[in-house]
């Protein structure tokens, strides 16, 4: 069973998500939070596998709550999925920086939401290349990327190739086919890149690739 924590300051939204999640035979709702601080507390006590985290909440917003969860060594396996009203919501980039594993638009179909929960809970990132590219492009036009001690310049040529393909939305099998590697070798490269860049998951690799200029928004 996938243990899901729902964090949103709107009760009706939480209840709607809860009914949908509980309708799936492989999921259960283990808690509901109306503030970011409550979300962090419940994440630590209820041992959820995934948090559906709204970004705009009182007391502590979803970005800071995500950052606290990602920084907690006891919550290493906990993933954060961010629902947003628009795929141009620049706050989503901050959430991905903070440690969220993906985002989806709130008006997505119910089956797609459940699939998104399964994808992120399994440890994969949920980032559609098109919307992600546009979103990060908008963000970078008005924000300066924070300095990083570990960037793509510290990677080997092969690792930069792999990172570029990750940013374009390819999975390990597709990366392997593109670079004539086995899926296992591609996966090993991705794991090493995450270690070198201090990234929590593939979602943060995508942000690093765009912010560093390794991949240009709109580039395929």
Coordinates of C-alpha atoms in Angstrom, one line a residue:
X1 CA 0.0 0.0 0.0
X2 CA 1.2 3.5 -0.8
X3 CA 0.7 5.7 2.2
X4 CA -0.3 9.1 1.2
X5 CA -0.4 12.4 3.2
X6 CA -2.5 15.2 1.8
X7 CA -1.5 18.8 2.5
X8 CA -3.7 21.7 1.4
X9 CA -5.3 24.6 3.4
X10 CA -8.6 24.1 1.6
X11 CA -10.7 21.4 3.3
X12 CA -12.8 20.6 0.2
X13 CA -9.7 20.1 -1.9
X14 CA -8.2 17.7 0.7
X15 CA -11.5 15.8 1.0
X16 CA -11.8 15.4 -2.8
X17 CA -8.2 14.1 -3.0
X18 CA -8.8 11.8 -0.1
X19 CA -11.9 10.2 -1.7
X20 CA -10.0 9.7 -4.9
X21 CA -6.9 8.2 -3.2
X22 CA -9.0 5.9 -1.0
X23 CA -10.8 4.6 -4.1
X24 CA -7.5 3.1 -5.3
X25 CA -6.9 -0.5 -4.0
X26 CA -3.2 0.1 -3.6
X27 CA -3.3 3.4 -1.7
X28 CA -4.4 4.8 1.7
X29 CA -4.6 8.3 3.2
X30 CA -2.6 8.3 6.4
X31 CA -3.1 12.0 7.3
X32 CA -4.4 15.4 6.2
X33 CA -2.7 18.7 6.9
X34 CA -4.0 22.3 6.6
X35 CA -0.6 24.0 7.0
X36 CA 2.9 23.3 5.9
X37 CA 4.0 22.9 9.5
X38 CA 1.3 20.2 10.1
X39 CA 2.5 18.5 6.9
X40 CA 6.1 18.2 8.2
X41 CA 4.9 17.0 11.6
X42 CA 2.6 14.3 10.1
X43 CA 5.3 13.3 7.7
X44 CA 7.5 12.5 10.6
X45 CA 4.8 10.7 12.7
X46 CA 2.7 8.8 10.1
X47 CA 5.6 7.5 8.0
X48 CA 3.9 8.3 4.7
X49 CA 5.4 7.3 1.4
X50 CA 4.3 10.4 -0.5
X51 CA 3.0 13.9 0.3
X52 CA 0.7 15.7 -2.1
X53 CA 1.8 19.2 -1.2
X54 CA 0.0 22.4 -2.0
X55 CA 2.5 25.3 -2.3
X56 CA 0.4 28.1 -0.8
X57 CA -0.5 27.3 2.8
X58 CA -0.5 29.4 6.0
X59 CA 2.1 29.1 8.9
X60 CA 4.7 27.4 6.6
X61 CA 4.3 27.3 2.9
X62 CA 4.7 24.1 0.8
X63 CA 8.1 25.1 -0.5
X64 CA 9.6 25.4 3.0
X65 CA 7.8 22.3 4.1
X66 CA 9.2 20.3 1.2
X67 CA 12.7 21.7 2.0
X68 CA 12.4 20.5 5.6
X69 CA 11.2 17.0 4.6
X70 CA 14.0 16.7 2.0
X71 CA 16.6 17.6 4.6
X72 CA 15.4 15.1 7.2
X73 CA 17.5 12.0 7.0
X74 CA 14.7 10.0 8.7
X75 CA 12.4 10.9 5.7
X76 CA 14.8 9.9 3.0
X77 CA 12.3 7.7 1.2
X78 CA 9.4 10.2 1.4
X79 CA 8.5 11.8 -1.9
X80 CA 6.7 15.1 -2.6
X81 CA 4.2 15.6 -5.4
X82 CA 3.1 19.2 -6.1
X83 CA -0.3 20.0 -7.6
X84 CA -0.5 23.3 -9.3
X85 CA -3.2 25.4 -11.0
X86 CA -1.1 26.2 -14.0
X87 CA 2.0 24.7 -15.6
X88 CA 3.5 28.2 -15.6
X89 CA 3.5 28.5 -11.8
X90 CA 7.1 29.6 -11.1
X91 CA 6.8 28.5 -7.5
X92 CA 7.0 25.0 -8.8
X93 CA 10.6 25.5 -9.7
X94 CA 11.4 26.5 -6.1
X95 CA 9.6 23.4 -4.9
X96 CA 11.7 21.2 -7.3
X97 CA 14.8 22.9 -6.0
X98 CA 13.6 22.2 -2.4
X99 CA 13.2 18.5 -3.1
X100 CA 9.8 17.9 -4.7
X101 CA 9.9 15.0 -7.2
X102 CA 7.3 16.3 -9.6
X103 CA 4.3 18.4 -10.3
X104 CA 0.9 18.1 -12.1
X105 CA -1.9 20.4 -12.9
X106 CA -4.8 20.2 -10.4
X107 CA -7.5 19.7 -13.1
X108 CA -5.8 16.5 -14.4
X109 CA -8.1 13.5 -14.8
X110 CA -8.5 11.3 -11.6
X111 CA -6.7 8.3 -13.2
X112 CA -3.8 10.5 -14.1
X113 CA -3.5 11.8 -10.6
X114 CA -3.4 8.2 -9.2
X115 CA -0.8 7.2 -11.8
X116 CA 1.3 10.3 -10.8
X117 CA 1.2 9.2 -7.2
X118 CA 2.3 5.7 -8.2
X119 CA 5.1 7.1 -10.4
X120 CA 6.5 9.4 -7.7
X121 CA 6.1 6.9 -4.9
X122 CA 8.2 4.4 -6.9
X123 CA 11.1 6.9 -6.9
X124 CA 10.7 8.3 -10.4
X125 CA 10.3 12.0 -11.3
X126 CA 7.2 13.3 -12.8
X127 CA 8.2 16.1 -15.1
X128 CA 6.7 16.6 -18.6
X129 CA 9.5 18.0 -20.7
X130 CA 7.4 20.6 -22.5
X131 CA 5.8 22.3 -19.5
X132 CA 8.9 21.9 -17.4
X133 CA 11.0 23.7 -20.0
X134 CA 8.5 26.5 -20.3
X135 CA 8.2 26.9 -16.6
X136 CA 11.9 27.0 -15.9
X137 CA 12.4 29.4 -18.8
X138 CA 9.9 31.8 -17.3
X139 CA 11.5 31.4 -13.9
X140 CA 15.1 32.0 -15.2
X141 CA 14.0 35.3 -16.9
X142 CA 13.3 36.9 -13.5
X143 CA 15.5 34.9 -11.1
X144 CA 19.2 34.2 -10.8
X145 CA 20.2 30.6 -10.3
X146 CA 21.9 30.2 -6.9
X147 CA 25.6 29.4 -6.9
X148 CA 26.4 25.8 -6.6
X149 CA 29.6 24.1 -5.5
X150 CA 28.8 21.1 -7.7
X151 CA 27.7 21.7 -11.2
X152 CA 27.8 19.9 -14.6
X153 CA 31.4 21.2 -15.1
X154 CA 32.4 18.6 -12.5
X155 CA 30.9 15.7 -14.5
X156 CA 32.6 13.6 -17.2
X157 CA 31.6 14.1 -20.8
X158 CA 29.5 11.0 -20.7
X159 CA 27.8 12.1 -17.5
X160 CA 26.9 15.4 -19.1
X161 CA 25.4 13.6 -22.0
X162 CA 23.3 11.5 -19.7
X163 CA 22.3 14.6 -17.7
X164 CA 21.2 16.3 -20.9
X165 CA 19.0 13.4 -21.8
X166 CA 17.5 13.2 -18.3
X167 CA 16.6 16.9 -18.6
X168 CA 14.8 16.2 -21.9
X169 CA 12.6 13.6 -20.2
X170 CA 14.2 10.3 -21.3
X171 CA 14.0 7.3 -18.9
X172 CA 16.9 4.9 -18.4
X173 CA 15.9 2.6 -21.2
X174 CA 15.6 5.5 -23.6
X175 CA 19.0 7.0 -22.5
X176 CA 20.6 3.6 -23.0
X177 CA 19.2 3.3 -26.5
X178 CA 20.3 6.8 -27.4
X179 CA 23.9 6.3 -26.1
X180 CA 24.1 2.6 -26.9
X181 CA 24.3 1.6 -23.3
X182 CA 22.4 -1.0 -21.3
X183 CA 19.5 0.4 -19.1
X184 CA 21.5 -0.7 -16.0
X185 CA 24.6 1.3 -17.1
X186 CA 22.4 4.3 -17.8
X187 CA 20.9 3.9 -14.4
X188 CA 24.3 3.7 -12.8
X189 CA 25.4 6.9 -14.6
X190 CA 22.2 8.7 -13.3
X191 CA 22.9 7.6 -9.8
X192 CA 26.5 8.8 -9.9
X193 CA 25.4 12.1 -11.3
X194 CA 23.0 12.6 -8.5
X195 CA 25.7 11.8 -6.0
X196 CA 28.2 14.3 -7.6
X197 CA 25.6 17.0 -7.8
X198 CA 24.0 16.3 -4.4
X199 CA 20.6 15.9 -6.0
X200 CA 17.8 14.0 -4.2
X201 CA 16.3 12.6 -7.4
X202 CA 15.9 13.1 -11.2
X203 CA 13.7 16.1 -10.7
X204 CA 16.5 18.1 -9.2
X205 CA 18.8 17.0 -12.0
X206 CA 16.5 18.6 -14.5
X207 CA 16.5 21.9 -12.6
X208 CA 20.3 21.8 -12.5
X209 CA 20.6 21.1 -16.2
X210 CA 18.5 24.1 -17.1
X211 CA 19.8 26.5 -14.5
X212 CA 23.4 25.7 -15.5
X213 CA 22.7 26.3 -19.1
X214 CA 23.6 22.7 -20.1
X215 CA 20.1 22.5 -21.6
X216 CA 18.4 25.5 -23.0
X217 CA 14.6 25.9 -22.5
X218 CA 12.9 24.8 -25.6
X219 CA 15.8 22.7 -26.8
X220 CA 15.1 19.2 -27.8

